Coordinates of C-alpha atoms and ligand atoms in Angstrom, one line a residue:
X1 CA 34.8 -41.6 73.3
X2 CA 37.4 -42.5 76.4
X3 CA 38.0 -45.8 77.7
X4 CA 37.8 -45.7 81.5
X5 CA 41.4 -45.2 81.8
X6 CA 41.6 -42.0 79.5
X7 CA 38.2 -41.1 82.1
X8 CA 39.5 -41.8 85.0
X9 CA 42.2 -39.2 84.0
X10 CA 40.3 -36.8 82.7
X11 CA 38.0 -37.4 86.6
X12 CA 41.2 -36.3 88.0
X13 CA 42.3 -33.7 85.8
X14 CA 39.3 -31.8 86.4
X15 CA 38.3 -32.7 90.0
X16 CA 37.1 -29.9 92.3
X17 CA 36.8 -31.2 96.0
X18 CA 36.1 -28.6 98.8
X19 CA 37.6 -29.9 102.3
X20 CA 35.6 -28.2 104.7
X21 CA 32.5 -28.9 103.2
X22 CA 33.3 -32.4 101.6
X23 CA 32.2 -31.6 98.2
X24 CA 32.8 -32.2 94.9
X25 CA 32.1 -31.3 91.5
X26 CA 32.8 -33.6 88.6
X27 CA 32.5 -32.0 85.1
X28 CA 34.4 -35.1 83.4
X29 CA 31.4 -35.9 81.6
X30 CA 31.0 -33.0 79.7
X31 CA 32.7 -33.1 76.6
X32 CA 34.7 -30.1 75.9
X33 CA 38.1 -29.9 75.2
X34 CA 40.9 -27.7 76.2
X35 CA 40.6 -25.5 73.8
X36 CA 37.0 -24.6 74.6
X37 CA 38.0 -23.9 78.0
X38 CA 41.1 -22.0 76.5
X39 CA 39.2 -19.9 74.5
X40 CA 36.1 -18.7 77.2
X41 CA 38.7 -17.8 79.6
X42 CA 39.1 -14.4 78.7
X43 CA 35.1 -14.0 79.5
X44 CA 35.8 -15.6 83.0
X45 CA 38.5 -13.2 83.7
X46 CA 35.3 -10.2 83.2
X47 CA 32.6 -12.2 85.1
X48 CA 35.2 -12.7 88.0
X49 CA 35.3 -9.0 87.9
X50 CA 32.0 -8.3 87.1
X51 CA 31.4 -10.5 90.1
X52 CA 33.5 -8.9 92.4
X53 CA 32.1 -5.8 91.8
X54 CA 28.7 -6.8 92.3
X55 CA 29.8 -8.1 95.6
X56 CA 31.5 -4.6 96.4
X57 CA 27.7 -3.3 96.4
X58 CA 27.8 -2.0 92.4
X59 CA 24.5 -1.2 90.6
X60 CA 24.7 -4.9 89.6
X61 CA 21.0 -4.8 88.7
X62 CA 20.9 -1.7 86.1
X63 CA 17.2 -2.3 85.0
X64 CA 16.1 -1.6 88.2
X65 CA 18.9 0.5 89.6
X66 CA 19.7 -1.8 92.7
X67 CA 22.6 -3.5 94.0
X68 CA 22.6 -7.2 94.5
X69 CA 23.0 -8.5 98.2
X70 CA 22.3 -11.6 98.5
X71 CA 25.6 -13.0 99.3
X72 CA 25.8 -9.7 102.5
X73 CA 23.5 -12.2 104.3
X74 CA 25.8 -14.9 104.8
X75 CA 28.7 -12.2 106.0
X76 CA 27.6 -9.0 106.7
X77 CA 31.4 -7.7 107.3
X78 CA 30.9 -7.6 103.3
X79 CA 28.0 -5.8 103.0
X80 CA 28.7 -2.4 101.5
X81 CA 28.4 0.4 104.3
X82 CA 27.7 0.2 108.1
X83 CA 23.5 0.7 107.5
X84 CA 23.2 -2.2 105.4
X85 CA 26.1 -4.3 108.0
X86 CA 23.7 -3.2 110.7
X87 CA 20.4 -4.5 108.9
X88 CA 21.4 -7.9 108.0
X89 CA 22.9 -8.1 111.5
X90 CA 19.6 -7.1 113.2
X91 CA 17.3 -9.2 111.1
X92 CA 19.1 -12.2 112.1
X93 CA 19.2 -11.2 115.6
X94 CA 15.4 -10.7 115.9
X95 CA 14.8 -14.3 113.8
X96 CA 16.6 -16.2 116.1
X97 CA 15.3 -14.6 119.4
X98 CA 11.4 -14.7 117.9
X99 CA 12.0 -18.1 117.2
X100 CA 13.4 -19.2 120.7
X101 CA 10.2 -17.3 122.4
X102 CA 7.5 -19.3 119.8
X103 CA 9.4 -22.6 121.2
X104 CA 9.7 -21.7 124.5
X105 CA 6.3 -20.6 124.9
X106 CA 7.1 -16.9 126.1
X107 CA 5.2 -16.1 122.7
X108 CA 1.8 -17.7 122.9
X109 CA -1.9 -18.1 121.4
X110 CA -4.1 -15.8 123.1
X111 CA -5.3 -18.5 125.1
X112 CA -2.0 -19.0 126.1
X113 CA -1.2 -22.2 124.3
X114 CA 1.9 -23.3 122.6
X115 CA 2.3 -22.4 119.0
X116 CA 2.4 -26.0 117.3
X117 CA 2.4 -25.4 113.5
X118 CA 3.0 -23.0 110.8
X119 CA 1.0 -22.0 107.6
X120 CA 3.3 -20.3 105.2
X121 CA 1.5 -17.8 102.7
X122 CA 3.7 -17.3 99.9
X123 CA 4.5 -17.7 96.4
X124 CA 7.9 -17.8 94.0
X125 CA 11.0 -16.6 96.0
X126 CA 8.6 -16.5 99.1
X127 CA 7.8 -20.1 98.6
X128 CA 9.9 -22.4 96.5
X129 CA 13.0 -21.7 98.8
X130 CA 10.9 -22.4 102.0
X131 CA 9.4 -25.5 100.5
X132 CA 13.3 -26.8 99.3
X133 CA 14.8 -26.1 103.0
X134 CA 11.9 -27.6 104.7
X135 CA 12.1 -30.7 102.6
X136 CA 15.3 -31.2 102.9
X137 CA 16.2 -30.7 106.2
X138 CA 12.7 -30.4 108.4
X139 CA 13.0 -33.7 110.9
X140 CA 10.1 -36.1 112.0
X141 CA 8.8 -34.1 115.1
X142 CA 9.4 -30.5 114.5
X143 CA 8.7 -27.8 117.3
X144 CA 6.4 -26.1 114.5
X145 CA 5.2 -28.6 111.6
X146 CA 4.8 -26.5 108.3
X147 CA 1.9 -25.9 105.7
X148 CA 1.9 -24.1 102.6
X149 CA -0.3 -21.8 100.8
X150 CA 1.5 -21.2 97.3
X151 CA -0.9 -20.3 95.2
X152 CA -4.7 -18.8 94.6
X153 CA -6.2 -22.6 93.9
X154 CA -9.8 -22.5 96.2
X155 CA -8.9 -26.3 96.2
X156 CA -5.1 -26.0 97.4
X157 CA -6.0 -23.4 99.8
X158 CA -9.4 -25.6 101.2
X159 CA -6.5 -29.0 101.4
X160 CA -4.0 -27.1 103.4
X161 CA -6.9 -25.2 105.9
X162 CA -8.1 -28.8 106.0
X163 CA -4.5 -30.5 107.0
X164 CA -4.2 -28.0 109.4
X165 CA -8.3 -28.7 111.1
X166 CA -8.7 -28.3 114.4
X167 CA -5.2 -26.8 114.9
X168 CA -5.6 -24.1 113.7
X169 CA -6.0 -22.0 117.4
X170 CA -2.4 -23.1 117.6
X171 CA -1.0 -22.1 114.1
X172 CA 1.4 -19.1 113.2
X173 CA 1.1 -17.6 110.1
X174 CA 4.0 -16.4 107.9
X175 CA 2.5 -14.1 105.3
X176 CA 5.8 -13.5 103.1
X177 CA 6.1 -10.8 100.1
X178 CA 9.3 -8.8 99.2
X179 CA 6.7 -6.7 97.1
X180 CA 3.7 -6.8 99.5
X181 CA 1.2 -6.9 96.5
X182 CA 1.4 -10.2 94.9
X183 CA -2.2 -11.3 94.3
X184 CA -2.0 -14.8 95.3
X185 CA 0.0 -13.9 98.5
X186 CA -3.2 -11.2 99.3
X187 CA -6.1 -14.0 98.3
X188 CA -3.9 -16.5 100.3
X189 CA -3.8 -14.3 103.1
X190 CA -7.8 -13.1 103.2
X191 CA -8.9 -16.5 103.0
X192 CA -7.1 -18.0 106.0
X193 CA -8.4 -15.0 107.7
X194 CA -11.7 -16.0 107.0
X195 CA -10.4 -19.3 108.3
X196 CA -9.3 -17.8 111.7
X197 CA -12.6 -15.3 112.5
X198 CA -14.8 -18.5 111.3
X199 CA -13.3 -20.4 114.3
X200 CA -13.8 -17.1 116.4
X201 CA -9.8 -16.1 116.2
X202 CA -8.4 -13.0 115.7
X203 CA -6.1 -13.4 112.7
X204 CA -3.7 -10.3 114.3
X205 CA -2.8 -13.0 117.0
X206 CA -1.3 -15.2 114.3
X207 CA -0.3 -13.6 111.9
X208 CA 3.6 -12.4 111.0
X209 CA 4.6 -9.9 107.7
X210 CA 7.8 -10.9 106.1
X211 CA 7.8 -7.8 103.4
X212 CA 9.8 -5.0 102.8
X213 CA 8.5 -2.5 105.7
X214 CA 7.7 0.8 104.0
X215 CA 5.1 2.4 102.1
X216 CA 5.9 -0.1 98.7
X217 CA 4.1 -2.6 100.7
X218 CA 1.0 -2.6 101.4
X219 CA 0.9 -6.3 103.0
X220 CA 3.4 -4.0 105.6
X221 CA 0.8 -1.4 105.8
X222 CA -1.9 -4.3 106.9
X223 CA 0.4 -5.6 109.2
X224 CA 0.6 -2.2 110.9
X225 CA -3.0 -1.4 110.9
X226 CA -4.5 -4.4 112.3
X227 CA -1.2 -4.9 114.7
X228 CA -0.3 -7.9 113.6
X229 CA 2.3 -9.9 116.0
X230 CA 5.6 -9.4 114.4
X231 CA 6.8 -7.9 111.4
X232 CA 10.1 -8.9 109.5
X233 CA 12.3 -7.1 106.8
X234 CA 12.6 -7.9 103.3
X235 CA 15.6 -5.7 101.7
X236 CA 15.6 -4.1 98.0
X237 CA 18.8 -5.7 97.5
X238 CA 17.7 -9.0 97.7
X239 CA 15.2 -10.6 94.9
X240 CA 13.0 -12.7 95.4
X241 CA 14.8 -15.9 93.8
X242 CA 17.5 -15.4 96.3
X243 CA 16.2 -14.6 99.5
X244 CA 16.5 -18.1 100.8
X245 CA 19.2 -17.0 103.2
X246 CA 17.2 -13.9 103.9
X247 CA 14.1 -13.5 106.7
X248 CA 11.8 -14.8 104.2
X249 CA 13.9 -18.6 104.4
X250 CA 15.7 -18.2 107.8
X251 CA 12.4 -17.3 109.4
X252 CA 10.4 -19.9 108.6
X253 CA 13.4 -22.4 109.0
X254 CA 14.1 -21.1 112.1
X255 CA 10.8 -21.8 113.4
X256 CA 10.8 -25.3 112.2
X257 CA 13.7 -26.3 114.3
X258 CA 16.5 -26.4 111.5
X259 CA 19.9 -24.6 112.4
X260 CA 19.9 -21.2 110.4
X261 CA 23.1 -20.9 111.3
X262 CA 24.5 -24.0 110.0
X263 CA 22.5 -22.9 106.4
X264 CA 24.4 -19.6 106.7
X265 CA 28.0 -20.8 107.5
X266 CA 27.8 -23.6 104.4
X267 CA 26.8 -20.8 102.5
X268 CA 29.4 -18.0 103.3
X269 CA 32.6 -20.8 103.5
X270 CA 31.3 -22.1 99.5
X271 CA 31.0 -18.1 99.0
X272 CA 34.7 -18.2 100.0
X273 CA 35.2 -20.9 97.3
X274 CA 33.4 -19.4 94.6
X275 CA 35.0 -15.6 94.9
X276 CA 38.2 -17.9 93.8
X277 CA 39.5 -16.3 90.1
X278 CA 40.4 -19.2 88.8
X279 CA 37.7 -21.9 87.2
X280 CA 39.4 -24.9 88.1
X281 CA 39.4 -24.0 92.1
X282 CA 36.0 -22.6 91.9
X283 CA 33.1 -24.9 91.6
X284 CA 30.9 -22.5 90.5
X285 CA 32.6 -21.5 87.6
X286 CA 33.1 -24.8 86.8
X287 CA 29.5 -25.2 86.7
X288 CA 29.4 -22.1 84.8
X289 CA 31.8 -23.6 82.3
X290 CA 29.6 -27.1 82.1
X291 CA 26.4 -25.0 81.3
X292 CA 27.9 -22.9 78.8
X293 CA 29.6 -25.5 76.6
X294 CA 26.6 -27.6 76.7
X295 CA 24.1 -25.4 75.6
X296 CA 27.0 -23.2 73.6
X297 CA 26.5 -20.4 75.8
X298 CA 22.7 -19.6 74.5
X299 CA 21.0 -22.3 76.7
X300 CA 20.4 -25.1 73.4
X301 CA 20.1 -27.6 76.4
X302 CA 18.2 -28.1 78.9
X303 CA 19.6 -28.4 82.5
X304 CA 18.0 -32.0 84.0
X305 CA 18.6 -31.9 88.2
X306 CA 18.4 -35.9 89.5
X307 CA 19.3 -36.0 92.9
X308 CA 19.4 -39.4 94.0
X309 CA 18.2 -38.2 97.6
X310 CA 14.7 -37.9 98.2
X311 CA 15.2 -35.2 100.5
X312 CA 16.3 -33.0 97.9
X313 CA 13.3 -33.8 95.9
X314 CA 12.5 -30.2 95.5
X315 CA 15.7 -28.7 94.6
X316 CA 15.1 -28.9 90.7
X317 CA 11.7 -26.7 91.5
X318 CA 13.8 -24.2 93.8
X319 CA 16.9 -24.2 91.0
X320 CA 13.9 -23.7 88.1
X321 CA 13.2 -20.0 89.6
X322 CA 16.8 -19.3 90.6
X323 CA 18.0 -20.5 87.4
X324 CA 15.2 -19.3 85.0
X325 CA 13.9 -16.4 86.1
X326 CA 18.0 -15.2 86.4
X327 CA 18.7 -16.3 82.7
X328 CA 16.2 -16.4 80.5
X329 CA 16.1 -12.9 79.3
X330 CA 14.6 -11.5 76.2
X331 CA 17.4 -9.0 76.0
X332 CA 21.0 -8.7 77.0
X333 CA 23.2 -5.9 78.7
X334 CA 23.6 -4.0 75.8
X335 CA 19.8 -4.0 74.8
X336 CA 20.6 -7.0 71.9
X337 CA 17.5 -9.1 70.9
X338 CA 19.1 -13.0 72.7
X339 CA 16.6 -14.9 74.2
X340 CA 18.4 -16.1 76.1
X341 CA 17.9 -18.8 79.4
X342 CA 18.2 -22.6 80.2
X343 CA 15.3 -24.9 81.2
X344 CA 15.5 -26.4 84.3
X345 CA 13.3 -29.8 85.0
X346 CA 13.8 -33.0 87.4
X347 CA 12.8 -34.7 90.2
X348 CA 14.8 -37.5 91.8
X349 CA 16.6 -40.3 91.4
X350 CA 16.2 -43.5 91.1
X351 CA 12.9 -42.7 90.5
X352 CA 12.8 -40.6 87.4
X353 CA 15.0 -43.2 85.8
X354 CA 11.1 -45.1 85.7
X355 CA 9.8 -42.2 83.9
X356 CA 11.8 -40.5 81.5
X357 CA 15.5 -41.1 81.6
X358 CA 14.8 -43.5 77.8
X359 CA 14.4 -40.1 76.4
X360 CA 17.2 -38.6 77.9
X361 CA 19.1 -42.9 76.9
X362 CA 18.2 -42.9 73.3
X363 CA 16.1 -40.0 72.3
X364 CA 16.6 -36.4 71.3
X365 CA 20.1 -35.2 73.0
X366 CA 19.0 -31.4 73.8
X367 CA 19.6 -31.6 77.5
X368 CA 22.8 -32.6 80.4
X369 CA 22.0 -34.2 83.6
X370 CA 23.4 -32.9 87.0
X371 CA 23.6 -35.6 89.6
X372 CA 23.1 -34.6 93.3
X373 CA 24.9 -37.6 94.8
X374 CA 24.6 -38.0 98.3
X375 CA 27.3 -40.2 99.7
X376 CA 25.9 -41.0 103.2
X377 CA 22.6 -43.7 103.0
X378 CA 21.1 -43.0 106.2
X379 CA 21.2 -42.4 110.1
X380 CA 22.6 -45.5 110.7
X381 CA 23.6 -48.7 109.6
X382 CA 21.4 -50.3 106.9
X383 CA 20.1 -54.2 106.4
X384 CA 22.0 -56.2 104.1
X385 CA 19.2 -57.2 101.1
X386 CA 21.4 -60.0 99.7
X387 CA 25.2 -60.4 100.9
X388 CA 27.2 -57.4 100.9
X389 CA 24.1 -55.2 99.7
X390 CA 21.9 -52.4 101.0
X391 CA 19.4 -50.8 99.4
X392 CA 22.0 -47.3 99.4
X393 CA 24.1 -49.6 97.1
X394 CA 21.6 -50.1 94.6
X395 CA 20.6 -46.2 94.8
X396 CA 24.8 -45.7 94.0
X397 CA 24.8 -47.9 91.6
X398 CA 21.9 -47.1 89.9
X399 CA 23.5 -43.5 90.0
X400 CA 26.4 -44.3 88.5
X401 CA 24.9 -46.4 86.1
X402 CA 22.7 -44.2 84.6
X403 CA 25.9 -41.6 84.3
X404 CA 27.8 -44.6 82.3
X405 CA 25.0 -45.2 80.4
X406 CA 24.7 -41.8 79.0
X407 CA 27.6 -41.0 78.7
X408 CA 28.0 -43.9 76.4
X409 CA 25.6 -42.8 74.3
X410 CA 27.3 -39.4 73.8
X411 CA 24.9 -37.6 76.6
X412 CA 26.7 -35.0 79.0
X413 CA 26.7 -35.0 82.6
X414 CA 28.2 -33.1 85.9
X415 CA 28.2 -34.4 89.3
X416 CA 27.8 -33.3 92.1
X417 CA 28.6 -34.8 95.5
X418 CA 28.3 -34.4 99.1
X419 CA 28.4 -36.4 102.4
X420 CA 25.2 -35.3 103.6
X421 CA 21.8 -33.0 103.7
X422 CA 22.4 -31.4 106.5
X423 CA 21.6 -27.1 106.9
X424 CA 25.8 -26.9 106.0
X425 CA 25.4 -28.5 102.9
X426 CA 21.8 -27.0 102.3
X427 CA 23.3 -23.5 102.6
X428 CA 26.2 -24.1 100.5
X429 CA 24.4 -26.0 97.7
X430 CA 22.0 -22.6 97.7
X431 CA 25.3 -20.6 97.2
X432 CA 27.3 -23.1 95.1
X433 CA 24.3 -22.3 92.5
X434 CA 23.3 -18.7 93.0
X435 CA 27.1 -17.8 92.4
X436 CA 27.2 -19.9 89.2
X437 CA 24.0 -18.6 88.1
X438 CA 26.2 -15.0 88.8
X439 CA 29.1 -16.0 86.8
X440 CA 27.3 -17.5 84.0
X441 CA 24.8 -14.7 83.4
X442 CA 28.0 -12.5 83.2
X443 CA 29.1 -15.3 80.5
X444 CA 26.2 -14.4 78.2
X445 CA 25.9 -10.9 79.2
X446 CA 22.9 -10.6 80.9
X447 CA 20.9 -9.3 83.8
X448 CA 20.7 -12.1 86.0
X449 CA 18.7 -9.8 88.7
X450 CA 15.1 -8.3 86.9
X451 CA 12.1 -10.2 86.1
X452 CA 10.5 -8.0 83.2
X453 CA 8.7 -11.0 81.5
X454 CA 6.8 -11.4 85.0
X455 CA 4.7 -8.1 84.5
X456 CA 3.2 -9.1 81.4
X457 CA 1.3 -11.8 82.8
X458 CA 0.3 -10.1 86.1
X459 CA -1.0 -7.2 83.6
X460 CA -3.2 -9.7 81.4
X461 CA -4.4 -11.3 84.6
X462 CA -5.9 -7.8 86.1
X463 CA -7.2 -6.8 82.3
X464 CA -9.0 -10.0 82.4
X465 CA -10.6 -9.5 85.6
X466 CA -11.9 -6.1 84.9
X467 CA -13.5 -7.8 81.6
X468 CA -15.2 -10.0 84.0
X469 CA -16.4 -6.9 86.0
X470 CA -17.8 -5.3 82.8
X471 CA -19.5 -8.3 81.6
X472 CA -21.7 -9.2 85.1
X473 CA -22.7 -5.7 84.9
X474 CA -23.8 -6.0 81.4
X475 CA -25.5 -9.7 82.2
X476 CA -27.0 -7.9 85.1
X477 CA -28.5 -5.0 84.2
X478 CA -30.3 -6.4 80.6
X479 CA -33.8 -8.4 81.2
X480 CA -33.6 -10.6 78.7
X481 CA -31.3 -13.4 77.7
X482 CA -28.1 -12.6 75.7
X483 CA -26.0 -14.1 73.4
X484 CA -22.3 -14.5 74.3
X485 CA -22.0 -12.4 70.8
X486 CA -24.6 -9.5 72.3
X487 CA -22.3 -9.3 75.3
X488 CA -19.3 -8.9 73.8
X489 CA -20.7 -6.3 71.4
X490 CA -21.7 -4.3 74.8
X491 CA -18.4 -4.6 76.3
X492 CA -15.4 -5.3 74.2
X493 CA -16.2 -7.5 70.9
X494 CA -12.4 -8.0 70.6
X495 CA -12.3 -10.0 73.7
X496 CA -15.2 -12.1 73.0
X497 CA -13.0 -15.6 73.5
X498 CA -12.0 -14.1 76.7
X499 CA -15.8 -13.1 77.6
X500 CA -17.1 -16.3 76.7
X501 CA -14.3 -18.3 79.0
X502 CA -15.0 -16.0 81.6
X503 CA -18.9 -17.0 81.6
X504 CA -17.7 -20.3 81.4
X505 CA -15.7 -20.5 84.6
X506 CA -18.2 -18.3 86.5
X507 CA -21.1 -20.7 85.1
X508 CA -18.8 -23.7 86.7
X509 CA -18.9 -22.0 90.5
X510 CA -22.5 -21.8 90.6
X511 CA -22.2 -17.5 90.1
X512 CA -25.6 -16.9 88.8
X513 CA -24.7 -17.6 85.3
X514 CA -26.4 -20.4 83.1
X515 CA -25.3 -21.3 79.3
X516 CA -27.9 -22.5 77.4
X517 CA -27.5 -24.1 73.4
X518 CA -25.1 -26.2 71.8
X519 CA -21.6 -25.8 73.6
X520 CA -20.0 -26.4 70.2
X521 CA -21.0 -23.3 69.2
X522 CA -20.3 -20.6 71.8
X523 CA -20.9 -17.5 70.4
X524 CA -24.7 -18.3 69.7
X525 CA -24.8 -19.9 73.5
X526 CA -27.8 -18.2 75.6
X527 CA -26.6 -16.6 78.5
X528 CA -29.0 -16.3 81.3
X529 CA -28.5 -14.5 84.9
X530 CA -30.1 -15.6 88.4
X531 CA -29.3 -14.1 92.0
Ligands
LIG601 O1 7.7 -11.9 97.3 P1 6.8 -11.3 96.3 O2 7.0 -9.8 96.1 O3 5.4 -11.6 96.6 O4 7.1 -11.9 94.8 C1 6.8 -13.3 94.6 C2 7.4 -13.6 93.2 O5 6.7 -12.7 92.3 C3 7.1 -12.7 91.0 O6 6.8 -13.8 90.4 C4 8.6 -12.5 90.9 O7 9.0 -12.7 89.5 C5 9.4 -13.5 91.7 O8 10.8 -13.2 91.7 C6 8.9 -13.4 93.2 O9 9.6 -14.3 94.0

């Protein structure tokens, strides 16, 4: 342990502070010593490379044979060839002119009317970065006021359809998938259809693809066939997880009111920053250091995000995807077994410090905290609560307190601070992390740019509905009642748990199914069908 001389030293010594964007990152707090850094720094001097390379438009993605674009978006001068230069120039072009004629009223309702709010249909990359940007930088009376639909929950979709009401006539829809065929997205999608031709609306009117637009999509092939009102690109090169600063964030954004531009020039001057080949003047790799020595480079801790900021509440969801789909990869580069990721988790401080922060005090040590500290209070000057106090003071202090106070008790932590949320800052936090997620999964050796684990569970989810198919038309077809044993002896007795949860949840929406017998013993439960 340091006293707070020794610390103060140490603050100095390894003090990253960007002047354009007035940021800083502290890594004081995380104990390693010189010669840790020492000895990782051959493996920086490859991921700077690797990292390089990948920016130079290499196959940076080998599982899926792609390059990796994301950072082309924020400067298309370093985009590859003159096609791609083009594309990225062209898609911002046609986001910023779309979103001047929804405000201005040149694009309109049918009826004519002003466009006054905006229902998002997305999920993943095509939501959690939306959701981040929006609450972090939407203001009190937006031009378009935003609604979500992230998921196939009857319930969530019923809420947001509800929140929306009676304005729904004057609601733009963003239906967003780089794939085009995720499930939720589709569901999401029909059912606010529904929502529109029950009011006597023609969803076309309303509704805009953000997707990749060829024949891999078929939400782009929708959007074509029923002429939707706009269409917008999604490219290869850009995954999901990063396609904040891509159509699928910059569009909805846009449309909000917030200035995309000011998103993309944060993010292309802390690109500047983080191309830097040296991990003391690059903040990224600096983060990149922090996260390998405190989970020794195999993620053995988890990665808590507290922004004291309630704007940037939703960060810690948005960094969970960025960071764990990236990292946590069954297999590394060179096909070894690794297992390799870091948990991400958080929500905001002061408030979590209500919640959990005694575990992370006094109990098991198996994470480090990264403070978002936002320097500026509010617009404005704030009461004093008692002489020479505002309530920002107490949110500082109780910042830097909690910091102290695990750090004392041998806990790791980095800082992070800025002057402001504002779309600058927004944009470069987005590429302070993408970049260190970059560097770092060059670190371990991994693909930072595939998704393979996500496949599995889209595959169970389709076997589980064709069970269901199988076992209505069984239920159907036989006249007399069945056990949940019979059934599954007609259709798969393997999958009989499966068969009898199914009946369950169908039984539960009122689907013509009715379980009769004692519920603690489902296999001899009676299984009777009505229309
Ligand atoms: O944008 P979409 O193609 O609909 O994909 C939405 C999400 O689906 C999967 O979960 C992928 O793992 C995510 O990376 C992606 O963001």
């Amino acid at each position: 342990m340091m006293d707070n001389l020794q610390l103060w030293q140490r603050y100095q010594d390894w003090l990253y502070y960007h002047e354009g964007l007035g940021l800083y990152v502290d890594i004081s707090r995380m104990g390693f010593d010189d010669d840790f850094y020492n000895n990782l720094q051959p493996k920086f001097v490859d991921a700077f490379e690797a990292v390089a390379k990948l920016e130079q438009g290499a196959i940076a993605n080998p599982d899926e044979k792609r390059m990796v674009g994301h950072y082309w978006l924020r400067n298309a001068d370093i985009a590859p060839n003159q096609e791609i230069k083009k594309e990225i120039n062209d898609s911002l072009t046609k986001i910023k002119a779309f979103a001047t004629d929804i405000h201005s009223g040149k694009i309109t309702t049918p009826n004519g009317e002003k466009f006054t709010d905006l229902l998002s249909i997305g999920i993943g990359g095509s939501a959690l970065g939306p959701q981040f940007v929006s609450s972090a930088l939407t203001t009190t009376h937006p031009p378009l006021k935003i609604h979500f639909i992230d998921n196939t929950d009857p319930a969530g979709i019923d809420r947001t359809l509800a929140e929306i009401g009676d304005k729904l006539k004057t609601t733009l829809v963003l239906v967003i998938s780089k794939s085009g065929g995720t499930p939720e997205t589709r569901n999401g999608m029909l059912e606010a259809k529904k929502a529109y031709e029950d009011k006597g609306l023609n969803f076309s009117d309303y509704a805009v693809a953000i997707t990749m637009m060829d024949s891999s999509s078929k939400l782009y092939k929708v959007a074509q066939e029923d002429k939707w009102l706009e269409c917008f690109a999604m490219f290869d090169w850009v995954g999901g997880r990063t396609s904040e600063l891509s159509a699928v964030g910059l569009l909805p954004a846009a449309l909000e009111g917030i200035d995309i531009q000011g998103m993309l020039d944060g993010a292309r001057e802390m690109d500047i920053a983080t191309r830097i080949p040296d991990v003391k003047k690059n903040p990224a790799a600096l983060l990149a250091l922090g996260w390998y020595y405190a989970g020794n480079g195999k993620g053995e801790k988890d990665m808590v995000i507290l922004p004291y900021k309630d704007s940037l509440l939703l960060f810690s969801r948005y960094l969970q995807q960025l960071v764990m789909e990236s990292l946590g990869k069954e297999e590394d580069l060179d096909g070894n077994k690794v297992y390799q990721g870091i948990a991400v988790y958080g929500n905001k401080g002061s408030t979590d410090q209500h919640a959990y922060v005694q575990q992370l005090r006094e109990g098991v040590a198996n994470f480090f905290v990264t403070f978002i500290e936002v320097l500026k209070d509010r617009a404005g000057n704030s009461l004093e609560l008692e002489p020479n106090t505002t309530s920002g003071d107490y949110l500082s202090g109780l910042l830097q307190g909690t910091r102290k106070a695990l750090y004392d008790n041998g806990r790791d932590s980095i800082t992070v601070t800025v002057n402001e949320v504002s779309p600058k800052i927004v944009g470069a936090l987005i590429a302070l992390y993408e970049r260190a997620v970059s560097i770092y999964a060059y670190l371990i050796n991994v693909n930072a740019y595939h998704q393979p684990g996500v496949e599995a569970g889209k595959k169970a989810a389709a076997s589980i509905l064709d069970l269901q198919q199988k076992v209505l038309e069984v239920v159907k077809s036989s006249n007399n009642s069945l056990t949940i044993t019979d059934i599954a002896s007609k259709v798969d007795g393997q999958e009989i748990e499966a068969i009898y949860k199914i009946l369950r949840h169908l039984e539960a929406n009122n689907r013509g199914i009715t379980l009769k017998g004692d519920r603690t013993m489902p296999s001899k439960l009676i299984v009777n069908y009505h229309q």
